[in-house]
Short mmCIF file of C-alpha atoms and ligand atoms in Angstrom, two decimals:
data_model
loop_
_atom_site.label_atom_id
_atom_site.label_comp_id
_atom_site.label_asym_id
_atom_site.label_seq_id
_atom_site.Cartn_x
_atom_site.Cartn_y
_atom_site.Cartn_z
CA MET A 212 136.50 43.23 139.84
CA GLN A 213 137.41 39.61 140.56
CA ASN A 214 133.87 38.91 141.04
CA LEU A 215 131.99 40.20 138.44
CA THR A 216 130.31 38.49 135.30
CA ALA A 217 132.03 39.11 131.98
CA TYR A 218 129.46 41.59 131.04
CA GLU A 219 129.66 43.84 133.72
CA LEU A 220 133.07 43.64 133.36
CA ALA A 221 132.98 45.13 129.43
CA GLN A 222 130.07 47.59 130.91
CA ARG A 223 132.48 49.17 133.38
CA ILE A 224 134.74 49.10 130.77
CA ALA A 225 132.42 50.30 128.62
CA ALA A 226 131.96 53.32 131.13
CA ARG A 227 135.77 54.33 131.57
CA GLU A 228 134.96 52.91 135.23
CA VAL A 229 138.40 50.41 134.97
CA SER A 230 140.37 49.63 131.91
CA ALA A 231 141.05 46.92 130.00
CA ARG A 232 144.51 46.88 131.05
CA GLU A 233 143.62 46.50 134.23
CA ALA A 234 141.00 43.85 133.68
CA ALA A 235 143.86 41.78 131.92
CA GLU A 236 146.61 42.91 134.95
CA VAL A 237 143.95 40.95 136.85
CA ALA A 238 143.76 37.81 135.02
CA ASN A 239 147.42 37.75 134.36
CA ALA A 240 147.65 37.84 138.16
CA ARG A 241 145.49 35.46 139.24
CA VAL A 242 146.97 32.50 136.32
CA GLU A 243 149.99 33.61 138.70
CA GLU A 244 148.23 32.96 141.87
CA VAL A 245 146.25 29.77 140.77
CA GLU A 246 147.93 28.06 138.01
CA GLU A 247 149.90 25.82 139.77
CA ASP A 248 147.38 24.40 141.51
CA VAL A 249 145.00 23.99 138.32
CA ASN A 250 147.11 23.75 135.52
CA ALA A 251 144.36 25.04 133.06
CA PHE A 252 146.80 26.20 130.31
CA VAL A 253 149.23 24.40 127.90
CA THR A 254 150.54 28.00 127.03
CA THR A 255 149.86 31.14 128.89
CA THR A 256 150.22 34.25 126.77
CA PRO A 257 150.36 37.80 129.63
CA GLU A 258 152.41 39.93 127.63
CA LEU A 259 150.11 39.76 124.70
CA ALA A 260 147.14 40.20 126.91
CA LEU A 261 148.61 43.75 128.11
CA GLU A 262 149.67 44.58 125.09
CA ARG A 263 146.29 44.00 122.95
CA ALA A 264 144.60 45.40 126.43
CA GLY A 265 145.91 48.64 125.73
CA ARG A 266 145.55 48.60 122.26
CA VAL A 267 141.90 48.24 123.39
CA ASP A 268 141.95 51.12 125.73
CA GLY A 269 143.83 53.29 122.99
CA ARG A 270 140.67 52.53 120.71
CA LEU A 271 138.19 53.49 123.46
CA GLN A 272 139.51 57.14 123.82
CA GLY A 273 137.77 57.29 120.06
CA GLY A 274 134.34 58.63 119.77
CA GLU A 275 131.34 56.40 120.71
CA ASN A 276 134.02 54.40 122.42
CA GLY A 277 136.14 53.45 119.32
CA GLY A 278 133.36 51.35 117.86
CA VAL A 279 134.92 48.65 120.42
CA ARG A 280 132.25 45.82 121.34
CA LEU A 281 131.66 44.92 124.34
CA TRP A 282 133.32 41.23 123.88
CA GLU A 283 136.56 42.63 122.85
CA THR A 284 137.70 44.23 126.24
CA VAL A 285 137.08 40.92 128.32
CA PRO A 286 140.17 38.73 129.03
CA THR A 287 139.80 35.30 127.35
CA THR A 288 140.78 31.63 127.41
CA VAL A 289 141.00 30.01 123.92
CA LYS A 290 141.00 25.97 124.00
CA ASP A 291 144.46 24.90 122.26
CA VAL A 292 142.43 23.21 119.68
CA LEU A 293 141.78 26.79 118.02
CA SER A 294 144.48 28.08 115.60
CA THR A 295 146.07 31.45 116.73
CA ARG A 296 148.28 33.63 114.64
CA GLY A 297 151.74 33.43 115.92
CA VAL A 298 150.70 31.31 119.34
CA ARG A 299 151.53 27.70 119.30
CA THR A 300 148.66 25.65 118.90
CA THR A 301 149.19 22.17 120.45
CA CYS A 302 145.65 20.34 120.37
CA GLY A 303 147.42 18.91 123.45
CA SER A 304 149.25 16.61 121.54
CA ARG A 305 153.36 15.79 120.99
CA ILE A 306 152.80 15.81 117.10
CA LEU A 307 151.95 19.73 116.82
CA GLU A 308 154.49 20.88 120.34
CA ASP A 309 155.73 23.34 118.07
CA PHE A 310 153.10 24.08 115.81
CA THR A 311 152.44 27.71 115.44
CA PRO A 312 149.46 28.77 113.04
CA LEU A 313 149.85 31.26 110.37
CA TYR A 314 146.39 32.57 110.96
CA ASP A 315 143.38 32.38 113.54
CA ALA A 316 140.25 30.78 113.69
CA SER A 317 137.86 32.64 111.89
CA ALA A 318 135.66 32.58 114.77
CA LEU A 319 137.95 34.41 116.44
CA LEU A 320 137.97 37.40 113.82
CA ASN A 321 134.92 39.24 115.64
CA PHE A 322 137.49 40.03 118.00
CA GLY A 323 140.07 41.85 115.54
CA GLU A 324 143.38 42.12 115.60
CA ASP A 325 142.98 42.54 119.79
CA LEU A 326 142.15 39.53 121.28
CA VAL A 327 142.96 39.68 125.10
CA MET A 328 143.82 36.70 125.51
CA VAL A 329 145.16 35.13 128.87
CA GLY A 330 146.60 31.97 127.07
CA LYS A 331 145.62 28.51 125.08
CA ALA A 332 143.44 26.12 127.22
CA ASN A 333 144.47 22.57 128.41
CA MET A 334 142.38 19.64 126.88
CA ASP A 335 142.74 15.68 125.64
CA GLU A 336 144.61 15.08 122.59
CA PHE A 337 142.84 16.09 119.49
CA ALA A 338 139.63 16.53 121.77
CA MET A 339 139.34 13.14 122.23
CA GLY A 340 138.33 12.55 126.15
CA SER A 341 136.13 13.40 128.90
CA SER A 342 138.81 14.41 131.54
CA THR A 343 141.30 16.00 130.06
CA GLU A 344 143.53 13.36 131.15
CA ASN A 345 144.38 12.35 127.74
CA SER A 346 146.34 15.68 127.50
CA ALA A 347 149.85 15.01 126.41
CA TYR A 348 151.08 17.38 128.74
CA ARG A 349 149.65 17.60 132.50
CA PRO A 350 146.54 16.69 133.86
CA THR A 351 144.45 19.70 134.82
CA ARG A 352 142.49 19.65 138.28
CA ASN A 353 139.26 20.60 139.03
CA PRO A 354 139.11 24.14 140.98
CA TRP A 355 136.35 22.61 143.06
CA GLY A 356 138.15 19.77 144.08
CA LEU A 357 142.38 19.51 143.40
CA GLY A 358 142.44 15.55 143.21
CA ARG A 359 139.58 15.45 140.94
CA VAL A 360 139.07 16.03 136.99
CA PRO A 361 137.36 18.87 135.57
CA GLY A 362 135.74 16.76 132.77
CA GLY A 363 136.69 16.89 128.76
CA SER A 364 137.99 17.63 126.71
CA SER A 365 137.62 21.66 127.24
CA GLY A 366 139.06 20.79 130.78
CA GLY A 367 141.42 23.36 130.54
CA SER A 368 138.63 26.30 129.56
CA ALA A 369 136.20 24.80 132.05
CA ALA A 370 138.62 25.00 135.02
CA ALA A 371 140.38 28.49 133.86
CA VAL A 372 136.61 30.05 134.06
CA ALA A 373 135.67 28.42 137.29
CA ALA A 374 139.21 29.61 138.48
CA GLY A 375 138.85 33.21 137.58
CA GLU A 376 141.71 32.34 135.43
CA GLY A 377 140.50 34.81 132.52
CA TRP A 378 136.33 35.57 132.83
CA TRP A 379 135.06 33.44 129.73
CA ALA A 380 136.38 30.87 127.22
CA LEU A 381 136.04 29.19 124.40
CA GLY A 382 135.86 25.65 124.13
CA THR A 383 135.21 23.17 121.30
CA ASP A 384 132.27 20.55 121.73
CA THR A 385 132.12 17.77 119.14
CA GLY A 386 130.61 15.21 121.63
CA GLY A 387 129.35 17.11 124.77
CA SER A 388 132.76 18.55 125.18
CA VAL A 389 131.88 21.77 125.94
CA ARG A 390 128.87 20.88 128.38
CA GLN A 391 130.70 18.27 130.67
CA PRO A 392 133.49 19.76 131.85
CA ALA A 393 130.90 22.86 132.78
CA ALA A 394 129.26 20.50 134.35
CA LEU A 395 131.64 19.49 136.03
CA CYS A 396 133.31 22.99 136.75
CA GLY A 397 130.24 24.61 137.65
CA ILE A 398 130.34 26.73 135.32
CA VAL A 399 128.02 27.21 131.87
CA GLY A 400 128.52 25.64 128.67
CA LEU A 401 127.07 26.43 125.23
CA LYS A 402 127.03 24.01 122.16
CA PRO A 403 125.42 26.05 118.93
CA THR A 404 123.77 24.65 116.49
CA TYR A 405 126.28 22.92 114.16
CA GLY A 406 126.91 25.56 111.37
CA ARG A 407 126.33 28.22 113.45
CA VAL A 408 130.26 29.30 114.22
CA SER A 409 132.55 28.87 111.48
CA ARG A 410 134.88 25.81 111.93
CA HIS A 411 137.55 27.32 109.76
CA GLY A 412 140.83 26.86 111.59
CA LEU A 413 139.58 24.65 114.66
CA ILE A 414 141.64 21.64 113.70
CA ALA A 415 139.30 19.05 112.86
CA PHE A 416 138.16 15.93 114.76
CA GLY A 417 134.35 15.01 113.81
CA SER A 418 133.98 17.47 110.58
CA SER A 419 130.19 16.51 111.16
CA LEU A 420 129.56 17.24 114.74
CA ASP A 421 132.24 19.74 115.92
CA VAL A 422 131.04 23.06 117.08
CA ILE A 423 132.86 25.97 118.85
CA GLY A 424 130.95 27.59 121.90
CA PRO A 425 131.11 29.85 124.86
CA MET A 426 132.14 28.66 128.40
CA THR A 427 131.60 30.97 130.93
CA ARG A 428 130.00 32.47 134.26
CA ASP A 429 126.81 32.85 133.42
CA VAL A 430 123.96 32.20 130.56
CA ARG A 431 124.30 36.32 129.75
CA ASP A 432 128.06 36.17 129.51
CA ALA A 433 127.22 32.89 127.18
CA ALA A 434 125.05 35.08 125.18
CA LEU A 435 127.42 37.97 124.61
CA LEU A 436 129.92 35.20 123.76
CA LEU A 437 128.00 33.89 121.41
CA GLN A 438 126.90 37.12 119.80
CA ALA A 439 131.33 37.70 118.91
CA ILE A 440 131.72 34.01 117.53
CA ALA A 441 128.66 33.44 115.70
CA GLY A 442 128.04 34.14 111.92
CA HIS A 443 128.49 32.90 108.49
CA ASP A 444 131.95 31.95 106.78
CA PRO A 445 132.56 31.11 103.33
CA HIS A 446 135.80 29.42 104.46
CA ASP A 447 133.71 26.37 105.93
CA SER A 448 131.47 25.12 103.80
CA THR A 449 129.34 23.92 106.09
CA SER A 450 128.60 27.28 108.18
CA ALA A 451 125.12 28.31 107.81
CA ASN A 452 123.70 31.43 105.52
CA VAL A 453 121.62 32.03 108.76
CA GLU A 454 121.20 35.78 109.91
CA VAL A 455 122.57 36.17 113.46
CA PRO A 456 120.19 37.61 115.95
CA ASP A 457 120.44 39.85 118.90
CA TYR A 458 121.63 36.65 121.34
CA LEU A 459 120.69 39.19 124.42
CA ALA A 460 117.64 40.69 123.54
CA GLU A 461 115.02 38.11 125.01
CA LEU A 462 117.35 36.68 127.54
CA GLU A 463 114.92 37.77 130.29
CA ASN A 464 111.67 36.99 128.94
CA GLY A 465 111.19 34.48 131.44
CA VAL A 466 109.72 30.94 130.79
CA GLU A 467 106.09 31.45 131.27
CA GLY A 468 104.66 29.37 128.69
CA LEU A 469 107.37 27.91 127.89
CA ARG A 470 106.95 24.19 127.11
CA ILE A 471 109.83 22.26 128.94
CA GLY A 472 110.10 18.13 128.49
CA LEU A 473 112.29 16.46 131.19
CA VAL A 474 113.88 13.36 128.70
CA THR A 475 112.62 9.97 130.34
CA GLU A 476 115.58 7.92 128.54
CA LEU A 477 118.55 10.63 129.92
CA MET A 478 116.71 10.08 133.54
CA ASP A 479 117.29 6.30 134.24
CA GLU A 480 119.50 4.64 136.65
CA ARG A 481 122.60 4.93 134.65
CA ILE A 482 122.28 8.12 136.48
CA ASP A 483 123.38 8.83 139.68
CA ALA A 484 120.62 9.37 142.30
CA GLY A 485 122.25 12.71 143.10
CA VAL A 486 122.43 14.00 139.84
CA ARG A 487 118.46 12.84 138.99
CA GLU A 488 117.48 14.80 142.26
CA ILE A 489 118.56 18.18 141.32
CA VAL A 490 117.60 18.41 137.73
CA ALA A 491 114.27 17.25 138.90
CA ASP A 492 114.20 20.18 141.61
CA VAL A 493 115.18 22.55 138.52
CA ALA A 494 112.02 21.32 136.45
CA ASN A 495 109.75 21.63 139.50
CA SER A 496 110.91 24.92 140.26
CA LEU A 497 110.60 25.88 136.71
CA GLU A 498 107.23 24.81 136.72
CA ALA A 499 106.47 26.72 139.46
CA ALA A 500 108.13 29.81 137.22
CA GLY A 501 105.39 29.45 134.91
CA ALA A 502 106.55 26.71 132.36
CA GLU A 503 104.62 23.82 131.23
CA VAL A 504 106.72 20.93 132.11
CA GLY A 505 105.74 17.16 131.03
CA GLU A 506 108.21 13.99 129.88
CA ALA A 507 109.48 13.90 126.87
CA SER A 508 110.94 10.72 125.09
CA LEU A 509 113.83 9.74 122.45
CA PRO A 510 113.42 6.77 122.28
CA HIS A 511 116.58 5.88 120.07
CA ALA A 512 118.82 7.95 122.76
CA TYR A 513 119.86 4.31 124.19
CA TYR A 514 122.10 4.00 121.39
CA ALA A 515 123.19 7.44 120.77
CA LEU A 516 126.58 6.77 122.60
CA GLU A 517 127.14 3.44 119.99
CA ALA A 518 126.54 5.59 117.19
CA TYR A 519 128.42 8.38 118.23
CA TYR A 520 131.61 6.58 118.84
CA ILE A 521 131.29 4.88 115.33
CA ILE A 522 130.41 7.99 113.49
CA ALA A 523 133.72 10.46 115.48
CA PRO A 524 136.47 7.81 114.99
CA ALA A 525 135.34 6.96 111.54
CA GLU A 526 135.89 10.97 110.89
CA VAL A 527 138.84 11.27 113.28
CA SER A 528 140.55 8.43 111.34
CA SER A 529 140.17 10.87 108.17
CA ASN A 530 140.88 13.58 110.04
CA LEU A 531 144.17 12.61 111.81
CA ALA A 532 145.80 11.65 108.23
CA ARG A 533 147.19 15.06 107.72
CA PHE A 534 149.57 14.37 110.59
CA ASP A 535 152.30 12.98 108.77
CA GLY A 536 155.62 14.15 109.53
CA VAL A 537 155.71 16.21 106.32
CA ARG A 538 152.68 18.82 106.32
CA TYR A 539 152.62 19.68 110.11
CA GLY A 540 154.43 19.65 113.41
CA LEU A 541 156.79 17.01 113.92
CA ARG A 542 158.62 14.74 111.98
CA VAL A 543 161.17 11.58 113.42
CA SER A 544 163.33 11.06 111.02
CA ALA A 545 164.02 7.46 109.76
CA ASP A 546 164.83 5.04 106.44
CA GLY A 547 162.06 5.75 103.73
CA VAL A 548 159.22 7.89 103.98
CA HIS A 549 156.69 4.98 104.85
CA GLU A 550 159.01 4.23 108.15
CA MET A 551 159.40 7.98 108.55
CA TYR A 552 155.15 8.24 108.64
CA ARG A 553 154.88 5.35 111.05
CA LYS A 554 157.34 6.74 113.89
CA THR A 555 156.19 10.20 113.21
CA ARG A 556 152.83 8.85 114.31
CA GLU A 557 153.70 6.37 116.97
CA GLU A 558 155.84 9.13 118.97
CA GLY A 559 153.65 11.72 118.20
CA PHE A 560 150.08 10.14 119.24
CA GLY A 561 148.98 8.81 122.53
CA ASP A 562 147.48 6.04 123.33
CA GLU A 563 143.56 7.19 123.00
CA ALA A 564 144.04 8.77 118.96
CA LYS A 565 145.86 5.65 118.16
CA ARG A 566 142.69 3.67 119.36
CA ARG A 567 140.32 6.16 118.12
CA ILE A 568 142.47 6.28 114.84
CA MET A 569 141.90 2.12 114.73
CA LEU A 570 138.40 1.96 115.34
CA GLY A 571 137.36 4.51 112.62
CA THR A 572 139.61 2.58 110.46
CA TYR A 573 138.14 -0.64 111.16
CA ALA A 574 134.73 0.66 110.74
CA LEU A 575 135.13 2.34 107.63
CA SER A 576 137.11 -1.17 105.86
CA ALA A 577 135.55 -2.65 102.78
CA GLY A 578 133.50 -5.46 104.30
CA TYR A 579 132.48 -3.53 107.78
CA TYR A 580 131.27 -0.57 106.53
CA ASP A 581 127.68 -1.29 106.22
CA ALA A 582 127.87 -3.65 109.36
CA TYR A 583 129.12 -0.41 111.28
CA TYR A 584 129.38 2.98 109.63
CA ALA A 585 126.35 2.70 107.89
CA GLN A 586 124.46 1.49 110.46
CA ALA A 587 125.27 3.93 112.64
CA GLN A 588 124.25 6.73 110.27
CA LYS A 589 121.06 5.03 109.92
CA VAL A 590 120.62 5.09 113.88
CA ARG A 591 121.51 9.16 114.00
CA THR A 592 118.82 9.76 111.52
CA LYS A 593 116.36 7.78 113.79
CA ILE A 594 118.21 10.14 116.61
CA ILE A 595 117.47 13.30 114.94
CA GLU A 596 113.66 11.95 113.57
CA ASP A 597 113.34 11.78 117.40
CA PHE A 598 114.01 15.35 118.67
CA ARG A 599 111.65 16.51 115.62
CA ALA A 600 108.90 15.11 117.13
CA ALA A 601 110.24 15.69 121.07
CA LEU A 602 110.49 19.19 119.91
CA HIS A 603 107.13 19.76 118.01
CA ARG A 604 105.96 18.80 121.32
CA TYR A 605 108.05 20.97 123.17
CA ASP A 606 110.19 24.20 123.38
CA VAL A 607 112.96 23.28 125.10
CA LEU A 608 114.34 19.37 126.30
CA LEU A 609 115.60 19.32 129.87
CA SER A 610 118.22 16.25 131.25
CA PRO A 611 121.32 15.84 133.10
CA THR A 612 124.39 17.10 131.12
CA SER A 613 126.86 14.17 132.59
CA PRO A 614 125.28 11.26 134.74
CA SER A 615 127.36 12.13 137.85
CA VAL A 616 129.65 15.00 139.40
CA ALA A 617 133.45 15.23 138.92
CA PHE A 618 135.27 11.85 139.73
CA GLU A 619 138.75 11.27 140.68
CA LEU A 620 141.87 11.91 139.12
CA GLY A 621 142.92 8.57 137.25
CA SER A 622 139.46 6.41 138.42
CA LYS A 623 138.96 5.92 134.63
CA THR A 624 141.86 6.10 132.70
CA GLY A 625 142.18 2.76 132.60
CA ASP A 626 138.63 1.50 131.64
CA PRO A 627 138.38 3.54 127.83
CA LEU A 628 134.75 2.58 128.16
CA ALA A 629 133.80 3.99 131.66
CA MET A 630 135.23 7.26 130.35
CA TYR A 631 133.16 7.26 127.22
CA LEU A 632 129.49 6.42 128.91
CA GLN A 633 130.60 9.56 130.76
CA ASP A 634 129.24 11.00 127.72
CA ILE A 635 125.45 9.23 127.41
CA CYS A 636 123.55 12.32 127.97
CA ALA A 637 125.43 14.72 125.93
CA VAL A 638 126.00 12.95 122.55
CA PRO A 639 122.33 13.06 121.77
CA ALA A 640 122.53 16.42 120.53
CA SER A 641 125.30 16.41 119.34
CA LEU A 642 124.46 14.01 116.50
CA ALA A 643 121.38 16.01 115.93
CA GLY A 644 122.92 18.95 115.79
CA ILE A 645 121.11 20.92 117.79
CA PRO A 646 122.27 23.57 120.48
CA ALA A 647 122.43 22.68 123.64
CA ILE A 648 123.35 24.24 127.04
CA SER A 649 124.72 23.34 130.52
CA VAL A 650 123.90 25.51 133.40
CA PRO A 651 124.59 25.06 136.78
CA GLY A 652 121.72 23.12 138.76
CA GLY A 653 123.13 23.19 142.46
CA LEU A 654 125.69 21.04 144.26
CA SER A 655 125.43 17.11 144.69
CA ASP A 656 128.30 15.83 147.64
CA GLY A 657 129.53 19.70 147.42
CA LEU A 658 130.50 19.25 143.76
CA PRO A 659 128.85 20.92 140.96
CA VAL A 660 125.81 18.90 138.95
CA GLY A 661 124.75 20.80 135.68
CA VAL A 662 121.37 20.84 134.00
CA GLN A 663 121.48 20.61 129.93
CA LEU A 664 118.68 22.31 128.07
CA MET A 665 117.92 21.77 124.12
CA SER A 666 116.26 23.11 121.72
CA ASP A 667 115.56 23.25 117.86
CA HIS A 668 118.49 24.11 115.17
CA PHE A 669 118.77 28.29 115.35
CA THR A 670 116.79 28.15 118.07
CA GLU A 671 119.59 29.85 120.38
CA PRO A 672 117.62 32.94 121.75
CA LEU A 673 115.07 30.76 123.29
CA LEU A 674 117.25 28.03 124.59
CA LEU A 675 119.42 30.97 126.32
CA ARG A 676 116.52 32.21 127.62
CA ALA A 677 114.83 29.09 129.64
CA ALA A 678 118.89 28.75 130.43
CA ARG A 679 118.75 32.15 132.02
CA ALA A 680 115.47 31.30 134.39
CA ALA A 681 117.13 27.93 134.62
CA GLU A 682 119.90 29.60 136.10
CA GLN A 683 118.00 31.72 138.15
CA VAL A 684 115.74 29.40 139.72
CA ALA A 685 118.79 26.98 140.67
CA ASP A 686 120.31 26.87 143.99
CA PHE A 687 123.58 27.82 142.64
CA GLU A 688 125.69 31.01 142.72
CA PHE A 689 128.98 31.42 141.24
CA THR A 690 132.00 31.73 143.17
CA LEU A 691 135.59 31.61 142.33
CA LYS A 692 137.47 28.38 143.31
CA PRO A 693 139.42 27.54 144.52
N1 LIG B 203 134.15 12.62 125.46
C1 LIG B 203 133.86 12.74 123.94
C2 LIG B 203 135.06 12.19 122.76
O1 LIG B 203 135.95 11.61 123.90
C3 LIG B 203 133.56 14.15 123.47
C4 LIG B 203 134.34 14.90 122.80
C5 LIG B 203 134.39 16.21 122.24
O2 LIG B 203 132.86 16.73 122.62
N2 LIG B 203 135.39 16.55 122.01
O3 LIG B 203 135.11 11.52 122.10
#
């Protein structure tokens, strides 16, 4: 059972060859076995998983499998930024250490009452970071090399999938946090179109950028998990009222006739040679499989990181204002309300959260707003226009997901800029709001390299189809680590 994909597992459960409860037992046992090394979770929920899996099995007894949908039977890991009713949700922060939500995030509602949840995955505090070392709890380790980071901010989710602690996971992506950890842990990570998945119940980081996405063993699993979480939600005013297609329908159609553009600006010397080599290999193999492959240009991609690191902190400085010791989580008592605010935030937030709040507040302040925030928004528009032109010429764009393979724990914690540079390939698609997916392309120095594919808004069926072909031509096979 351990080596099946989530889709295959769900088929076996639907055929009653195994029960949902047995699958949950396998997931729980794997957590017991590897968690001490991997640290993928802030909170594990083994009893809850068994109880809910038992209920799923009960429903499966009804006619037509009791109407149970495939995804409902699969043990699932949830990033600790998504609200889960009755299960504490820390966001990787001390300030929410004892916070237990009263409702589930809307993205989870298609699992009904019976989401077979293995646990809440570790993450960088409030999803700010690229290594999961900004967690207020403990760092997660990369199952491919326990001395290395799993990437971030959804590093716990990525490590859990790579290690087989649950069959798949949900992450969130503001500027690469699903794709980059997926790349570093040798799994698939999909950032859907902005607005495709409801953000209601997702603790906000950058509200104009945040998207919830699947982190899975292969592309078919990503399609199935997207099917479960996509849809319109009146509780999120930015959620799109666009019909949800069948994400599995076109998956196996191959790349014959597809136009694929390799992004020149994301294949320069800022990217490690070993990474570039694998991306180029995948491009060549896709051409051999019948795609038309050429060079694409996103001239303003060079400014994407700078724009992102103004816009995202600006939004965070506003979003984190709600953690004031009154409404949620931690309160440190002091004389007078202002002193209480100050002490609560001083003790509750870690260094990176404070850094971002200060950067964002500065960029939005009178006298600097035009020079920073307004300028960054203009760059964002330029990037959107670049993508529009490139996606007129090509169906899908190709690039690395991350400039390097998984780096050593502690090697970038003292240098925020070096950490931010991890995101150069991921942030352009975030600023444009288009869907992007990372698939394992092969190994460099024995560590996984992610290949990123991007396409136009709401064209996930096309993107998944191209990604399915890419994973099939790639020299990589999913196997459980460590
Ligand atoms: N690493 C980026 C950041 O620190 C992206 C984080 C994310 O996508 N949540 O902001």
